Amino acid sequence: MTNLERRYPGEKEYHQAVYELLMSIEEIYNQMPYFDKHSIIERLIEPDRVLIFKVPWVDDMGNIQVNRGFRVQFNNALGPYKGGLRFHPSVNVSIMKFLAFEQVFKNSLTTLSLGGAKGGSDFDPKGKSDGEIMRFCQAFMLELWRHIGPEIDIPAGDIGVGTREIGYLYGMYKKLTRQHNGTLTGKGTDWGGSLLRPEATGYGVVYFINEMLARQKDNIEGKVVAISGFGNVAWGVAKKATELGAKVVTLSGPDGFVYDPDGVRGEKIDFMLELRASNEDIIEPYSQKYPKARFFSNRKPWEVKCDIAIPCATQNELDENDALQLVKNGCRCICEAANMPCTPEAIDIIIQAKLLYAPGKAANAGGVATSGLEMSQNAMKLSWPANEVDMRLQHIMQNIHQNCVKYGLQPDGYINYLKGANIAGFLKVAHAMAEQGV
Ligand code: NDP
Ligand code: 2IT
């Protein structure tokens, strides 16, 4: 850690992600000198390559804008690089590296042949016209296309990148390469996209929660659920949780959160999507449209009494105070749908209180797993019906859960899912690296 911090000063999200993993695997690593002999840690924490490029584009006023583009190809021991693209003004090298690092172990957990990568830009989609989004995506691909390919690196969506952006990116990729080979997942379902990919991250999260609850002879039906965000992942979680009989009582945006005592269900879930698509990115209009819902400006949903809390927005959005509040209010389960949404201090509190806690790299792996299923369908030039994709997704989430239990079971019977996920994800990558030589 000291070396890493010296080499990459200020990359705090990256340090945080590496530290968390190292703490989890320390014991098992020290029991197997074989890892040290192959310098696995030193090799594992250094990305294979970090690409940073200029993205110049022309806005609707005719002005030239310049953004930064990134692709971190972290590790391809298990398969071609795979991971999403994030368009958000906060994007920087540290955030890209932490996300790519997490992706390596998440992809390992899916049981599919996928390496880990992440990319994106500090471009802010907020308030941009459709034409501007298209021109930005085209300019971004003008550089990225030479670094990706169906057996090299397969990008997908993340914050600010959904089906529309994937369409523009893929269109440009296709022109430049003259190939329609499926590179990029989350495509439109008429031209190679897998059914259920948009829902998959959220659905997978809810399947994972049900697996955790099943060990306690319980399930999600009748539970009160608090979620943050109102993007793609929040939408999938709300849809599946509601379908299985839970009541989702909160959503949040950068302006605050809404509390809906009747539950976010039916047409309200579709309204979430409309709000998100409006490019306004505020949640307050929800409470204007549904008067029973109350809006709390500049506050977080974690103050609401709930059985299950599911952060679905961004990194470090749930801190120590939020964790204390959730524990005090009798919350039983905190499941990370976003990547690294809980701070290390929050995680300590949650685990000490022996709550069910699922780290993002296990719980949200259904998204990338379904991207992997999209790649399989593209390679076969076939598309599976939704129920087949769903069945495979459920099976993958059960498998991830079992692996977390296998490596996370503590002497007192408590399952430390963080430790379990990190060890299970790490072991596969480490063995593959050792077997493939330096
Ligand atoms: P969306 O862009 O659809 O939604 C993101 C939501 O989070 C929005 O409500 C957004 O509001 C909010 N948000 C983003 N950045 C910040 C910030 N810095 N501070 C506060 N709120 C923020 O993205 P997704 O739903 O796809 O992604 C949500 C999370 O899930 C991310 O952590 C992502 O990495 C993770 N994830 C996504 C997967 C996918 O398949 N899409 C798969 C696995 C994980 P606003 O932009 O206005 O701030
Ligand atoms: O964080 C993630 O796992 C994603 N954004 C999805 C990546 C993918 O390749 O589908």
Coordinates of N, CA, C and O in Angstrom, one line a residue, residues 158-215:
D158 N -22.5 2.3 -18.3 CA -22.3 2.6 -16.8 C -23.0 3.9 -16.6 O -23.9 4.3 -17.4
I159 N -22.7 4.7 -15.6 CA -23.3 6.0 -15.3 C -23.3 6.9 -16.6 O -22.2 7.0 -17.2
G160 N -24.4 7.4 -17.0 CA -24.5 8.3 -18.2 C -24.4 7.6 -19.5 O -24.4 8.3 -20.5
V161 N -24.2 6.3 -19.5 CA -24.1 5.6 -20.8 C -25.2 4.4 -20.8 O -25.0 3.5 -20.0
G162 N -26.2 4.6 -21.6 CA -27.3 3.6 -21.7 C -27.4 3.2 -23.2 O -26.5 3.4 -24.0
T163 N -28.6 2.6 -23.5 CA -28.8 2.1 -24.9 C -28.5 3.1 -26.0 O -28.0 2.8 -27.0
R164 N -29.0 4.4 -25.7 CA -28.8 5.4 -26.7 C -27.3 5.6 -27.0 O -26.9 5.6 -28.2
E165 N -26.5 5.8 -26.0 CA -25.1 6.1 -26.2 C -24.4 4.9 -26.8 O -23.5 5.0 -27.7
I166 N -24.8 3.7 -26.4 CA -24.2 2.4 -27.0 C -24.5 2.4 -28.5 O -23.6 2.1 -29.3
G167 N -25.7 2.8 -28.9 CA -26.0 2.9 -30.3 C -25.1 3.8 -31.1 O -24.6 3.4 -32.1
Y168 N -24.9 5.0 -30.6 CA -24.0 5.9 -31.3 C -22.6 5.5 -31.3 O -21.9 5.6 -32.3
L169 N -22.1 4.9 -30.2 CA -20.8 4.4 -30.1 C -20.6 3.3 -31.1 O -19.6 3.2 -31.8
Y170 N -21.5 2.3 -31.1 CA -21.4 1.1 -31.9 C -21.5 1.5 -33.4 O -20.8 1.0 -34.3
G171 N -22.4 2.5 -33.7 CA -22.5 2.9 -35.1 C -21.2 3.4 -35.7 O -20.8 3.1 -36.8
M172 N -20.5 4.2 -34.8 CA -19.2 4.8 -35.3 C -18.1 3.6 -35.4 O -17.3 3.6 -36.3
Y173 N -18.2 2.7 -34.4 CA -17.2 1.6 -34.4 C -17.4 0.8 -35.7 O -16.4 0.4 -36.3
K174 N -18.6 0.6 -36.0 CA -19.0 -0.2 -37.2 C -18.4 0.5 -38.5 O -17.9 -0.2 -39.4
K175 N -18.6 1.8 -38.6 CA -18.1 2.5 -39.7 C -16.6 2.4 -39.9 O -16.0 2.2 -40.9
L176 N -15.9 2.6 -38.7 CA -14.4 2.6 -38.8 C -13.8 1.3 -39.0 O -12.8 1.2 -39.7
T177 N -14.5 0.2 -38.5 CA -13.9 -1.1 -38.7 C -14.5 -1.9 -39.9 O -13.9 -2.9 -40.3
R178 N -15.6 -1.4 -40.3 CA -16.4 -2.1 -41.4 C -16.8 -3.5 -40.9 O -16.9 -4.4 -41.7
Q179 N -17.0 -3.7 -39.6 CA -17.4 -5.0 -39.1 C -18.6 -4.8 -38.1 O -18.6 -3.9 -37.3
H180 N -19.5 -5.8 -38.2 CA -20.6 -5.8 -37.3 C -20.4 -7.0 -36.4 O -20.9 -8.1 -36.7
N181 N -19.5 -6.9 -35.4 CA -19.0 -8.1 -34.7 C -19.4 -8.1 -33.3 O -18.9 -8.9 -32.5
G182 N -20.3 -7.2 -32.9 CA -20.9 -7.3 -31.5 C -20.0 -6.6 -30.4 O -20.5 -6.5 -29.3
T183 N -18.9 -6.1 -30.8 CA -18.0 -5.3 -29.8 C -18.9 -4.2 -29.2 O -19.5 -3.4 -30.0
L184 N -19.0 -4.1 -27.9 CA -19.9 -3.3 -27.1 C -21.1 -4.2 -26.7 O -21.7 -4.8 -27.6
T185 N -21.5 -4.2 -25.5 CA -22.7 -4.9 -25.1 C -23.7 -3.8 -24.5 O -23.3 -2.7 -24.2
G186 N -25.0 -4.3 -24.4 CA -26.0 -3.3 -24.1 C -26.6 -2.7 -25.4 O -27.1 -1.6 -25.3
K187 N -26.4 -3.4 -26.5 CA -26.8 -2.9 -27.8 C -28.4 -3.0 -27.8 O -29.0 -3.8 -27.0
G188 N -29.0 -2.4 -28.8 CA -30.4 -2.5 -29.0 C -30.8 -3.9 -29.3 O -30.0 -4.6 -30.0
T189 N -31.9 -4.4 -28.9 CA -32.2 -5.8 -29.0 C -32.5 -6.2 -30.5 O -32.5 -7.4 -30.8
D190 N -32.7 -5.3 -31.4 CA -32.9 -5.6 -32.8 C -31.6 -5.8 -33.5 O -31.5 -6.3 -34.6
W191 N -30.5 -5.4 -32.9 CA -29.2 -5.5 -33.6 C -28.1 -6.0 -32.8 O -27.0 -5.6 -32.8
G192 N -28.5 -7.1 -32.0 CA -27.4 -7.8 -31.3 C -27.5 -7.8 -29.8 O -26.7 -8.5 -29.1
G193 N -28.3 -6.9 -29.3 CA -28.4 -6.8 -27.8 C -29.1 -7.9 -27.2 O -30.0 -8.5 -27.8
S194 N -28.8 -8.3 -26.0 CA -29.5 -9.4 -25.3 C -30.7 -8.9 -24.6 O -30.7 -7.8 -24.0
L195 N -31.8 -9.7 -24.8 CA -33.0 -9.4 -24.0 C -32.6 -9.4 -22.5 O -31.7 -10.1 -22.1
L196 N -33.2 -8.5 -21.7 CA -33.0 -8.4 -20.3 C -31.7 -7.7 -19.9 O -31.4 -7.6 -18.7
R197 N -30.8 -7.3 -20.8 CA -29.5 -6.7 -20.4 C -29.9 -5.4 -19.6 O -29.2 -5.1 -18.6
P198 N -30.8 -4.5 -20.1 CA -31.1 -3.3 -19.3 C -31.5 -3.6 -17.9 O -31.2 -2.8 -17.0
E199 N -32.3 -4.6 -17.7 CA -32.8 -4.9 -16.3 C -31.8 -5.7 -15.5 O -31.9 -5.8 -14.3
A200 N -30.8 -6.3 -16.2 CA -30.0 -7.4 -15.5 C -29.3 -7.0 -14.2 O -29.3 -7.8 -13.3
T201 N -28.7 -5.8 -14.2 CA -28.0 -5.5 -12.9 C -28.9 -5.5 -11.7 O -28.7 -6.1 -10.7
G202 N -30.1 -4.8 -11.9 CA -31.0 -4.7 -10.8 C -31.7 -6.0 -10.5 O -31.8 -6.3 -9.3
Y203 N -32.0 -6.8 -11.5 CA -32.6 -8.1 -11.2 C -31.6 -9.0 -10.5 O -32.0 -9.6 -9.5
G204 N -30.4 -8.9 -10.9 CA -29.3 -9.7 -10.2 C -29.2 -9.4 -8.8 O -29.0 -10.2 -7.9
V205 N -29.2 -8.1 -8.5 CA -29.1 -7.6 -7.1 C -30.2 -8.2 -6.3 O -30.0 -8.7 -5.2
V206 N -31.5 -8.2 -6.8 CA -32.6 -8.7 -6.0 C -32.5 -10.2 -5.9 O -32.8 -10.7 -4.8
Y207 N -32.0 -10.9 -6.9 CA -31.8 -12.3 -6.8 C -30.8 -12.6 -5.7 O -30.9 -13.6 -4.9
F208 N -29.7 -11.8 -5.6 CA -28.7 -12.0 -4.6 C -29.3 -11.8 -3.2 O -29.0 -12.5 -2.3
I209 N -30.1 -10.8 -3.1 CA -30.7 -10.5 -1.8 C -31.6 -11.7 -1.3 O -31.5 -12.1 -0.2
N210 N -32.3 -12.2 -2.3 CA -33.2 -13.4 -2.0 C -32.3 -14.6 -1.6 O -32.7 -15.4 -0.7
E211 N -31.1 -14.7 -2.2 CA -30.3 -15.8 -1.8 C -29.8 -15.6 -0.3 O -29.7 -16.6 0.4
M212 N -29.4 -14.4 0.0 CA -28.9 -14.1 1.4 C -30.0 -14.4 2.4 O -29.8 -15.0 3.4
L213 N -31.2 -13.9 2.0 CA -32.4 -14.1 2.9 C -32.8 -15.5 3.1 O -33.2 -16.0 4.1
A214 N -32.6 -16.3 2.0 CA -33.0 -17.7 2.0 C -32.3 -18.5 3.0 O -32.8 -19.4 3.6
R215 N -31.0 -18.1 3.3 CA -30.2 -18.8 4.3 C -30.8 -18.5 5.7 O -30.5 -19.3 6.6

